[in-house]
Every structure is written in C-alpha cells, then in structure tokens.
Amino acid sequence: MPADAPVITIDGPSGTGKGTVAHLLAQHLGWHILDSGALYRIVAVGAQQQGISDQETARLCQYAKEMQASFSTEFEGSIVLNGEEISAIVRKEQSGDRASVIATQPPLRAALLQRQHDFRQLPGLVADGRDMGTVVFPDAIFKFFLTASPEVRAERRYKQLKNKGVNVNLTLLLHDIKARDDRDSSRTVAPLVPAKDAIIVDTTSLNVNEVFAKLLQWVHPVIKA
Ligand code: C5P
C-alpha cells in the first residue's frame, strides 16, 4: 500500500537550501522526491498561459486537478506541462511570487492534496515544501524545518541567479523574500510554521553539505541507506 511508505518532510522558507538537501537525501536513501513548491508554480504558470486569473479559484482548482505535469527526479531537472518543457519559466522569481499568491487559497491547496499524496510510494518519500509536515504528511517519520536569516537567503538566491546569468538586484531580492515570507506565514490555511514535532535546523552559517550531514545524524540511526 502506498500509504505505508515512510515520509521525511523538509519544510521552510525559500533560500534555506531545502530543495538541494531534499534531493541529496532522496538520492542517498533511494527514495522518491516531491518538490511541492514546483506544483504551485506550475499551476501559477499554466493557469496564466490559459488566461485564468488569480481570483478565479474554481477554474484554478479545475486546472490544478486536470493538468498533466511530470518532473525529472534530478534537482532543478526538467518539468513538462501538457507536453511542453517549462522548467525555466517555472523557476523564475515571478513564478514563485505568483505561486505564493494563489497558494493562499484553501480550495486550491485542497485541489493539490491528492496529487501530493500520490508521490508517496515505496520505498519512501522525501517531501519538500511549506506544509509537508503540518498538513500533507502529518505522520512523517522525520519533520525537518530549515531556517536562515532573510539576508543570508537573499544572498544565496542572488549568487544562484548570477551563476545562471540572470541579472538581479540584491536589495529588491531581499524585499521580495520578506514579502513572500510574510504572505506564506500569515495565510490562514497551511501557513509556513514548523510542525510541533519538527526538528529545526538553522542553516544561516552552514553550507548545504553541513546541513545534509546534520539531517543524516537524525536519519541514519533509524533508516539504513
Ligand atoms: O518552494 P517554492 O519557492 O518553489 O514555492 C513557491 C511558493 O509556493 C511558496 O512561496 C509558497 O507560497 C507556495 N508553496 C506552498 N506550499 C508548499 C510549497 C510551496 O504554499 N508546500
């Protein structure tokens, strides 16, 4: 039964490195991976392409249920929506911002729930997002919540985008990160908060490998890779 597959959740705001760490952990354990933020981003991008506005909740939900989306399992790998490769546009800052606007709508969150549960397959799932440990997989065996100061997260994102050749302004990036944090943390449904039983990892002064090593200290005694 898919429901028996163990789940490890990694939640937190953007720029904490959770996507990279989630992929490292999934690869290490040989488990499946769910990048739930990508689902919200795909709905944001796909719905916009269809002329569906942020306020048309019923149409957004229908779109979210019917869209044919597939992901490669690599970190930042290809994303195909209804036959079209859309990973570059999905990973743009604007798509993340639009995703966080539509993600405030409870019916849309509900419409994406089953799709997220479908990723739960043996031998296990590493799920990355905002509400993985609180709402989507409350029975996860480990719930990690990664944090870092907004300044450090903006700096990381700045370097990432620069490396991709994208021209960005650090001050604007910091402003956007804070705005997105506020929106994600203050929404009434599934806000960005750690689960009561979450293990909080402050990544401000850690690199990705150090964060990964910290997670393994928890995971290894329980799960043998
Ligand atoms: O993680 P990522 O930056 O790709 O997520 C984009 C946006 O999607 C987030 O800012 C958040 O508003 C929304 N999201 C969410 N719940 C999740 C994952 C992402 O609301 N589980």
JSON list of N, CA and C in Angstrom, two decimals, residues 91-154:
[
{"chain": "A", "resi": 91, "resn": "ARG", "atom": "N", "xyz": [10.88, 28.25, -12.78]},
{"chain": "A", "resi": 91, "resn": "ARG", "atom": "CA", "xyz": [11.87, 28.60, -11.74]},
{"chain": "A", "resi": 91, "resn": "ARG", "atom": "C", "xyz": [12.15, 30.10, -11.65]},
{"chain": "A", "resi": 92, "resn": "LYS", "atom": "N", "xyz": [11.45, 30.89, -12.44]},
{"chain": "A", "resi": 92, "resn": "LYS", "atom": "CA", "xyz": [11.64, 32.35, -12.35]},
{"chain": "A", "resi": 92, "resn": "LYS", "atom": "C", "xyz": [11.07, 32.88, -11.03]},
{"chain": "A", "resi": 93, "resn": "GLU", "atom": "N", "xyz": [11.66, 33.98, -10.54]},
{"chain": "A", "resi": 93, "resn": "GLU", "atom": "CA", "xyz": [11.18, 34.60, -9.31]},
{"chain": "A", "resi": 93, "resn": "GLU", "atom": "C", "xyz": [9.69, 34.96, -9.41]},
{"chain": "A", "resi": 94, "resn": "GLN", "atom": "N", "xyz": [9.29, 35.48, -10.59]},
{"chain": "A", "resi": 94, "resn": "GLN", "atom": "CA", "xyz": [7.90, 35.90, -10.77]},
{"chain": "A", "resi": 94, "resn": "GLN", "atom": "C", "xyz": [6.94, 34.71, -10.60]},
{"chain": "A", "resi": 95, "resn": "SER", "atom": "N", "xyz": [7.38, 33.53, -11.04]},
{"chain": "A", "resi": 95, "resn": "SER", "atom": "CA", "xyz": [6.50, 32.35, -10.91]},
{"chain": "A", "resi": 95, "resn": "SER", "atom": "C", "xyz": [6.36, 31.97, -9.44]},
{"chain": "A", "resi": 96, "resn": "GLY", "atom": "N", "xyz": [7.46, 32.10, -8.68]},
{"chain": "A", "resi": 96, "resn": "GLY", "atom": "CA", "xyz": [7.40, 31.82, -7.25]},
{"chain": "A", "resi": 96, "resn": "GLY", "atom": "C", "xyz": [6.48, 32.81, -6.55]},
{"chain": "A", "resi": 97, "resn": "ASP", "atom": "N", "xyz": [6.55, 34.07, -6.95]},
{"chain": "A", "resi": 97, "resn": "ASP", "atom": "CA", "xyz": [5.69, 35.08, -6.34]},
{"chain": "A", "resi": 97, "resn": "ASP", "atom": "C", "xyz": [4.23, 34.81, -6.66]},
{"chain": "A", "resi": 98, "resn": "ARG", "atom": "N", "xyz": [3.97, 34.49, -7.92]},
{"chain": "A", "resi": 98, "resn": "ARG", "atom": "CA", "xyz": [2.57, 34.23, -8.31]},
{"chain": "A", "resi": 98, "resn": "ARG", "atom": "C", "xyz": [2.08, 32.96, -7.60]},
{"chain": "A", "resi": 99, "resn": "ALA", "atom": "N", "xyz": [2.97, 31.98, -7.47]},
{"chain": "A", "resi": 99, "resn": "ALA", "atom": "CA", "xyz": [2.59, 30.75, -6.76]},
{"chain": "A", "resi": 99, "resn": "ALA", "atom": "C", "xyz": [2.18, 31.08, -5.33]},
{"chain": "A", "resi": 100, "resn": "SER", "atom": "N", "xyz": [2.93, 31.98, -4.68]},
{"chain": "A", "resi": 100, "resn": "SER", "atom": "CA", "xyz": [2.62, 32.27, -3.28]},
{"chain": "A", "resi": 100, "resn": "SER", "atom": "C", "xyz": [1.31, 33.05, -3.15]},
{"chain": "A", "resi": 101, "resn": "VAL", "atom": "N", "xyz": [0.91, 33.74, -4.22]},
{"chain": "A", "resi": 101, "resn": "VAL", "atom": "CA", "xyz": [-0.39, 34.45, -4.19]},
{"chain": "A", "resi": 101, "resn": "VAL", "atom": "C", "xyz": [-1.53, 33.43, -4.31]},
{"chain": "A", "resi": 102, "resn": "ILE", "atom": "N", "xyz": [-1.44, 32.52, -5.27]},
{"chain": "A", "resi": 102, "resn": "ILE", "atom": "CA", "xyz": [-2.55, 31.56, -5.43]},
{"chain": "A", "resi": 102, "resn": "ILE", "atom": "C", "xyz": [-2.56, 30.53, -4.30]},
{"chain": "A", "resi": 103, "resn": "ALA", "atom": "N", "xyz": [-1.37, 30.31, -3.69]},
{"chain": "A", "resi": 103, "resn": "ALA", "atom": "CA", "xyz": [-1.27, 29.30, -2.62]},
{"chain": "A", "resi": 103, "resn": "ALA", "atom": "C", "xyz": [-2.01, 29.73, -1.35]},
{"chain": "A", "resi": 104, "resn": "THR", "atom": "N", "xyz": [-2.46, 31.00, -1.30]},
{"chain": "A", "resi": 104, "resn": "THR", "atom": "CA", "xyz": [-3.22, 31.45, -0.12]},
{"chain": "A", "resi": 104, "resn": "THR", "atom": "C", "xyz": [-4.66, 30.93, -0.16]},
{"chain": "A", "resi": 105, "resn": "GLN", "atom": "N", "xyz": [-5.08, 30.36, -1.30]},
{"chain": "A", "resi": 105, "resn": "GLN", "atom": "CA", "xyz": [-6.48, 29.96, -1.46]},
{"chain": "A", "resi": 105, "resn": "GLN", "atom": "C", "xyz": [-6.70, 28.52, -1.00]},
{"chain": "A", "resi": 106, "resn": "PRO", "atom": "N", "xyz": [-7.46, 28.34, 0.08]},
{"chain": "A", "resi": 106, "resn": "PRO", "atom": "CA", "xyz": [-7.66, 26.99, 0.61]},
{"chain": "A", "resi": 106, "resn": "PRO", "atom": "C", "xyz": [-8.18, 25.98, -0.42]},
{"chain": "A", "resi": 107, "resn": "PRO", "atom": "N", "xyz": [-9.14, 26.34, -1.32]},
{"chain": "A", "resi": 107, "resn": "PRO", "atom": "CA", "xyz": [-9.62, 25.32, -2.27]},
{"chain": "A", "resi": 107, "resn": "PRO", "atom": "C", "xyz": [-8.50, 24.84, -3.20]},
{"chain": "A", "resi": 108, "resn": "LEU", "atom": "N", "xyz": [-7.59, 25.73, -3.55]},
{"chain": "A", "resi": 108, "resn": "LEU", "atom": "CA", "xyz": [-6.50, 25.31, -4.43]},
{"chain": "A", "resi": 108, "resn": "LEU", "atom": "C", "xyz": [-5.57, 24.36, -3.68]},
{"chain": "A", "resi": 109, "resn": "ARG", "atom": "N", "xyz": [-5.31, 24.66, -2.43]},
{"chain": "A", "resi": 109, "resn": "ARG", "atom": "CA", "xyz": [-4.47, 23.76, -1.63]},
{"chain": "A", "resi": 109, "resn": "ARG", "atom": "C", "xyz": [-5.12, 22.38, -1.56]},
{"chain": "A", "resi": 110, "resn": "ALA", "atom": "N", "xyz": [-6.43, 22.37, -1.36]},
{"chain": "A", "resi": 110, "resn": "ALA", "atom": "CA", "xyz": [-7.15, 21.09, -1.29]},
{"chain": "A", "resi": 110, "resn": "ALA", "atom": "C", "xyz": [-7.07, 20.35, -2.62]},
{"chain": "A", "resi": 111, "resn": "ALA", "atom": "N", "xyz": [-7.15, 21.12, -3.72]},
{"chain": "A", "resi": 111, "resn": "ALA", "atom": "CA", "xyz": [-7.14, 20.50, -5.06]},
{"chain": "A", "resi": 111, "resn": "ALA", "atom": "C", "xyz": [-5.80, 19.83, -5.34]},
{"chain": "A", "resi": 112, "resn": "LEU", "atom": "N", "xyz": [-4.74, 20.31, -4.70]},
{"chain": "A", "resi": 112, "resn": "LEU", "atom": "CA", "xyz": [-3.41, 19.73, -4.95]},
{"chain": "A", "resi": 112, "resn": "LEU", "atom": "C", "xyz": [-3.03, 18.62, -3.97]},
{"chain": "A", "resi": 113, "resn": "LEU", "atom": "N", "xyz": [-3.90, 18.38, -3.00]},
{"chain": "A", "resi": 113, "resn": "LEU", "atom": "CA", "xyz": [-3.54, 17.43, -1.93]},
{"chain": "A", "resi": 113, "resn": "LEU", "atom": "C", "xyz": [-3.36, 16.00, -2.44]},
{"chain": "A", "resi": 114, "resn": "GLN", "atom": "N", "xyz": [-4.34, 15.53, -3.22]},
{"chain": "A", "resi": 114, "resn": "GLN", "atom": "CA", "xyz": [-4.26, 14.14, -3.70]},
{"chain": "A", "resi": 114, "resn": "GLN", "atom": "C", "xyz": [-3.03, 13.92, -4.57]},
{"chain": "A", "resi": 115, "resn": "ARG", "atom": "N", "xyz": [-2.74, 14.91, -5.41]},
{"chain": "A", "resi": 115, "resn": "ARG", "atom": "CA", "xyz": [-1.57, 14.81, -6.29]},
{"chain": "A", "resi": 115, "resn": "ARG", "atom": "C", "xyz": [-0.29, 14.66, -5.47]},
{"chain": "A", "resi": 116, "resn": "GLN", "atom": "N", "xyz": [-0.25, 15.38, -4.33]},
{"chain": "A", "resi": 116, "resn": "GLN", "atom": "CA", "xyz": [0.94, 15.28, -3.47]},
{"chain": "A", "resi": 116, "resn": "GLN", "atom": "C", "xyz": [0.99, 13.92, -2.78]},
{"chain": "A", "resi": 117, "resn": "HIS", "atom": "N", "xyz": [-0.18, 13.45, -2.34]},
{"chain": "A", "resi": 117, "resn": "HIS", "atom": "CA", "xyz": [-0.21, 12.12, -1.68]},
{"chain": "A", "resi": 117, "resn": "HIS", "atom": "C", "xyz": [0.22, 11.02, -2.64]},
{"chain": "A", "resi": 118, "resn": "ASP", "atom": "N", "xyz": [-0.07, 11.20, -3.93]},
{"chain": "A", "resi": 118, "resn": "ASP", "atom": "CA", "xyz": [0.27, 10.18, -4.92]},
{"chain": "A", "resi": 118, "resn": "ASP", "atom": "C", "xyz": [1.79, 9.95, -5.03]},
{"chain": "A", "resi": 119, "resn": "PHE", "atom": "N", "xyz": [2.58, 10.91, -4.57]},
{"chain": "A", "resi": 119, "resn": "PHE", "atom": "CA", "xyz": [4.04, 10.74, -4.61]},
{"chain": "A", "resi": 119, "resn": "PHE", "atom": "C", "xyz": [4.53, 9.76, -3.54]},
{"chain": "A", "resi": 120, "resn": "ARG", "atom": "N", "xyz": [3.64, 9.45, -2.61]},
{"chain": "A", "resi": 120, "resn": "ARG", "atom": "CA", "xyz": [4.04, 8.57, -1.50]},
{"chain": "A", "resi": 120, "resn": "ARG", "atom": "C", "xyz": [4.07, 7.13, -1.98]},
{"chain": "A", "resi": 121, "resn": "GLN", "atom": "N", "xyz": [5.22, 6.70, -2.36]},
{"chain": "A", "resi": 121, "resn": "GLN", "atom": "CA", "xyz": [5.40, 5.35, -2.91]},
{"chain": "A", "resi": 121, "resn": "GLN", "atom": "C", "xyz": [6.57, 4.70, -2.20]},
{"chain": "A", "resi": 122, "resn": "LEU", "atom": "N", "xyz": [6.54, 3.37, -2.14]},
{"chain": "A", "resi": 122, "resn": "LEU", "atom": "CA", "xyz": [7.67, 2.64, -1.57]},
{"chain": "A", "resi": 122, "resn": "LEU", "atom": "C", "xyz": [8.91, 2.82, -2.44]},
{"chain": "A", "resi": 123, "resn": "PRO", "atom": "N", "xyz": [10.12, 2.85, -1.96]},
{"chain": "A", "resi": 123, "resn": "PRO", "atom": "CA", "xyz": [10.46, 2.57, -0.56]},
{"chain": "A", "resi": 123, "resn": "PRO", "atom": "C", "xyz": [10.27, 3.77, 0.38]},
{"chain": "A", "resi": 124, "resn": "GLY", "atom": "N", "xyz": [10.02, 4.96, -0.14]},
{"chain": "A", "resi": 124, "resn": "GLY", "atom": "CA", "xyz": [9.81, 6.10, 0.75]},
{"chain": "A", "resi": 124, "resn": "GLY", "atom": "C", "xyz": [9.81, 7.39, -0.04]},
{"chain": "A", "resi": 125, "resn": "LEU", "atom": "N", "xyz": [9.48, 8.48, 0.66]},
{"chain": "A", "resi": 125, "resn": "LEU", "atom": "CA", "xyz": [9.37, 9.79, 0.01]},
{"chain": "A", "resi": 125, "resn": "LEU", "atom": "C", "xyz": [10.03, 10.87, 0.85]},
{"chain": "A", "resi": 126, "resn": "VAL", "atom": "N", "xyz": [10.81, 11.71, 0.19]},
{"chain": "A", "resi": 126, "resn": "VAL", "atom": "CA", "xyz": [11.29, 12.95, 0.82]},
{"chain": "A", "resi": 126, "resn": "VAL", "atom": "C", "xyz": [10.46, 14.07, 0.21]},
{"chain": "A", "resi": 127, "resn": "ALA", "atom": "N", "xyz": [9.73, 14.82, 1.04]},
{"chain": "A", "resi": 127, "resn": "ALA", "atom": "CA", "xyz": [8.82, 15.84, 0.55]},
{"chain": "A", "resi": 127, "resn": "ALA", "atom": "C", "xyz": [9.28, 17.22, 1.01]},
{"chain": "A", "resi": 128, "resn": "ASP", "atom": "N", "xyz": [9.41, 18.13, 0.04]},
{"chain": "A", "resi": 128, "resn": "ASP", "atom": "CA", "xyz": [9.95, 19.46, 0.33]},
{"chain": "A", "resi": 128, "resn": "ASP", "atom": "C", "xyz": [8.88, 20.52, 0.10]},
{"chain": "A", "resi": 129, "resn": "GLY", "atom": "N", "xyz": [8.71, 21.44, 1.06]},
{"chain": "A", "resi": 129, "resn": "GLY", "atom": "CA", "xyz": [7.68, 22.47, 0.86]},
{"chain": "A", "resi": 129, "resn": "GLY", "atom": "C", "xyz": [7.54, 23.41, 2.04]},
{"chain": "A", "resi": 130, "resn": "ARG", "atom": "N", "xyz": [6.27, 23.76, 2.33]},
{"chain": "A", "resi": 130, "resn": "ARG", "atom": "CA", "xyz": [5.98, 24.67, 3.43]},
{"chain": "A", "resi": 130, "resn": "ARG", "atom": "C", "xyz": [5.12, 23.99, 4.49]},
{"chain": "A", "resi": 131, "resn": "ASP", "atom": "N", "xyz": [4.24, 23.08, 4.01]},
{"chain": "A", "resi": 131, "resn": "ASP", "atom": "CA", "xyz": [3.26, 22.46, 4.91]},
{"chain": "A", "resi": 131, "resn": "ASP", "atom": "C", "xyz": [3.33, 20.94, 4.83]},
{"chain": "A", "resi": 132, "resn": "MET", "atom": "N", "xyz": [4.48, 20.41, 4.44]},
{"chain": "A", "resi": 132, "resn": "MET", "atom": "CA", "xyz": [4.59, 18.96, 4.28]},
{"chain": "A", "resi": 132, "resn": "MET", "atom": "C", "xyz": [4.40, 18.25, 5.62]},
{"chain": "A", "resi": 133, "resn": "GLY", "atom": "N", "xyz": [5.04, 18.77, 6.67]},
{"chain": "A", "resi": 133, "resn": "GLY", "atom": "CA", "xyz": [4.96, 18.12, 7.98]},
{"chain": "A", "resi": 133, "resn": "GLY", "atom": "C", "xyz": [3.70, 18.48, 8.75]},
{"chain": "A", "resi": 134, "resn": "THR", "atom": "N", "xyz": [3.11, 19.64, 8.45]},
{"chain": "A", "resi": 134, "resn": "THR", "atom": "CA", "xyz": [1.93, 20.07, 9.22]},
{"chain": "A", "resi": 134, "resn": "THR", "atom": "C", "xyz": [0.63, 19.55, 8.63]},
{"chain": "A", "resi": 135, "resn": "VAL", "atom": "N", "xyz": [0.52, 19.56, 7.29]},
{"chain": "A", "resi": 135, "resn": "VAL", "atom": "CA", "xyz": [-0.77, 19.28, 6.65]},
{"chain": "A", "resi": 135, "resn": "VAL", "atom": "C", "xyz": [-0.73, 18.04, 5.74]},
{"chain": "A", "resi": 136, "resn": "VAL", "atom": "N", "xyz": [0.23, 17.98, 4.86]},
{"chain": "A", "resi": 136, "resn": "VAL", "atom": "CA", "xyz": [0.19, 16.98, 3.79]},
{"chain": "A", "resi": 136, "resn": "VAL", "atom": "C", "xyz": [0.61, 15.59, 4.30]},
{"chain": "A", "resi": 137, "resn": "PHE", "atom": "N", "xyz": [1.68, 15.55, 5.08]},
{"chain": "A", "resi": 137, "resn": "PHE", "atom": "CA", "xyz": [2.15, 14.26, 5.61]},
{"chain": "A", "resi": 137, "resn": "PHE", "atom": "C", "xyz": [2.37, 14.37, 7.13]},
{"chain": "A", "resi": 138, "resn": "PRO", "atom": "N", "xyz": [1.28, 14.56, 7.89]},
{"chain": "A", "resi": 138, "resn": "PRO", "atom": "CA", "xyz": [1.45, 14.76, 9.34]},
{"chain": "A", "resi": 138, "resn": "PRO", "atom": "C", "xyz": [2.05, 13.54, 10.05]},
{"chain": "A", "resi": 139, "resn": "ASP", "atom": "N", "xyz": [2.02, 12.37, 9.38]},
{"chain": "A", "resi": 139, "resn": "ASP", "atom": "CA", "xyz": [2.58, 11.17, 10.01]},
{"chain": "A", "resi": 139, "resn": "ASP", "atom": "C", "xyz": [4.02, 10.89, 9.57]},
{"chain": "A", "resi": 140, "resn": "ALA", "atom": "N", "xyz": [4.68, 11.90, 9.02]},
{"chain": "A", "resi": 140, "resn": "ALA", "atom": "CA", "xyz": [6.08, 11.71, 8.57]},
{"chain": "A", "resi": 140, "resn": "ALA", "atom": "C", "xyz": [6.96, 11.23, 9.73]},
{"chain": "A", "resi": 141, "resn": "ILE", "atom": "N", "xyz": [7.95, 10.41, 9.40]},
{"chain": "A", "resi": 141, "resn": "ILE", "atom": "CA", "xyz": [8.81, 9.88, 10.48]},
{"chain": "A", "resi": 141, "resn": "ILE", "atom": "C", "xyz": [9.83, 10.91, 10.96]},
{"chain": "A", "resi": 142, "resn": "PHE", "atom": "N", "xyz": [10.24, 11.80, 10.06]},
{"chain": "A", "resi": 142, "resn": "PHE", "atom": "CA", "xyz": [11.08, 12.93, 10.48]},
{"chain": "A", "resi": 142, "resn": "PHE", "atom": "C", "xyz": [10.52, 14.17, 9.80]},
{"chain": "A", "resi": 143, "resn": "LYS", "atom": "N", "xyz": [10.41, 15.25, 10.58]},
{"chain": "A", "resi": 143, "resn": "LYS", "atom": "CA", "xyz": [9.95, 16.52, 10.02]},
{"chain": "A", "resi": 143, "resn": "LYS", "atom": "C", "xyz": [11.04, 17.55, 10.28]},
{"chain": "A", "resi": 144, "resn": "PHE", "atom": "N", "xyz": [11.73, 17.91, 9.24]},
{"chain": "A", "resi": 144, "resn": "PHE", "atom": "CA", "xyz": [12.77, 18.92, 9.39]},
{"chain": "A", "resi": 144, "resn": "PHE", "atom": "C", "xyz": [12.21, 20.27, 8.97]},
{"chain": "A", "resi": 145, "resn": "PHE", "atom": "N", "xyz": [12.62, 21.31, 9.68]},
{"chain": "A", "resi": 145, "resn": "PHE", "atom": "CA", "xyz": [12.22, 22.66, 9.30]},
{"chain": "A", "resi": 145, "resn": "PHE", "atom": "C", "xyz": [13.49, 23.50, 9.24]},
{"chain": "A", "resi": 146, "resn": "LEU", "atom": "N", "xyz": [13.85, 23.92, 8.02]},
{"chain": "A", "resi": 146, "resn": "LEU", "atom": "CA", "xyz": [15.09, 24.67, 7.83]},
{"chain": "A", "resi": 146, "resn": "LEU", "atom": "C", "xyz": [14.81, 26.17, 7.88]},
{"chain": "A", "resi": 147, "resn": "THR", "atom": "N", "xyz": [15.67, 26.88, 8.58]},
{"chain": "A", "resi": 147, "resn": "THR", "atom": "CA", "xyz": [15.54, 28.34, 8.66]},
{"chain": "A", "resi": 147, "resn": "THR", "atom": "C", "xyz": [16.88, 28.98, 8.27]},
{"chain": "A", "resi": 148, "resn": "ALA", "atom": "N", "xyz": [16.85, 30.27, 8.05]},
{"chain": "A", "resi": 148, "resn": "ALA", "atom": "CA", "xyz": [18.07, 31.08, 7.87]},
{"chain": "A", "resi": 148, "resn": "ALA", "atom": "C", "xyz": [17.60, 32.52, 7.83]},
{"chain": "A", "resi": 149, "resn": "SER", "atom": "N", "xyz": [18.47, 33.45, 8.15]},
{"chain": "A", "resi": 149, "resn": "SER", "atom": "CA", "xyz": [18.06, 34.85, 8.15]},
{"chain": "A", "resi": 149, "resn": "SER", "atom": "C", "xyz": [17.68, 35.25, 6.72]},
{"chain": "A", "resi": 150, "resn": "PRO", "atom": "N", "xyz": [16.74, 36.20, 6.56]},
{"chain": "A", "resi": 150, "resn": "PRO", "atom": "CA", "xyz": [16.35, 36.64, 5.21]},
{"chain": "A", "resi": 150, "resn": "PRO", "atom": "C", "xyz": [17.55, 37.17, 4.43]},
{"chain": "A", "resi": 151, "resn": "GLU", "atom": "N", "xyz": [18.47, 37.84, 5.12]},
{"chain": "A", "resi": 151, "resn": "GLU", "atom": "CA", "xyz": [19.64, 38.42, 4.43]},
{"chain": "A", "resi": 151, "resn": "GLU", "atom": "C", "xyz": [20.49, 37.31, 3.80]},
{"chain": "A", "resi": 152, "resn": "VAL", "atom": "N", "xyz": [20.74, 36.27, 4.56]},
{"chain": "A", "resi": 152, "resn": "VAL", "atom": "CA", "xyz": [21.55, 35.16, 4.04]},
{"chain": "A", "resi": 152, "resn": "VAL", "atom": "C", "xyz": [20.81, 34.45, 2.91]},
{"chain": "A", "resi": 153, "resn": "ARG", "atom": "N", "xyz": [19.52, 34.31, 3.03]},
{"chain": "A", "resi": 153, "resn": "ARG", "atom": "CA", "xyz": [18.74, 33.64, 1.98]},
{"chain": "A", "resi": 153, "resn": "ARG", "atom": "C", "xyz": [18.74, 34.46, 0.70]},
{"chain": "A", "resi": 154, "resn": "ALA", "atom": "N", "xyz": [18.64, 35.81, 0.85]},
{"chain": "A", "resi": 154, "resn": "ALA", "atom": "CA", "xyz": [18.66, 36.67, -0.34]},
{"chain": "A", "resi": 154, "resn": "ALA", "atom": "C", "xyz": [20.03, 36.58, -1.01]}
]
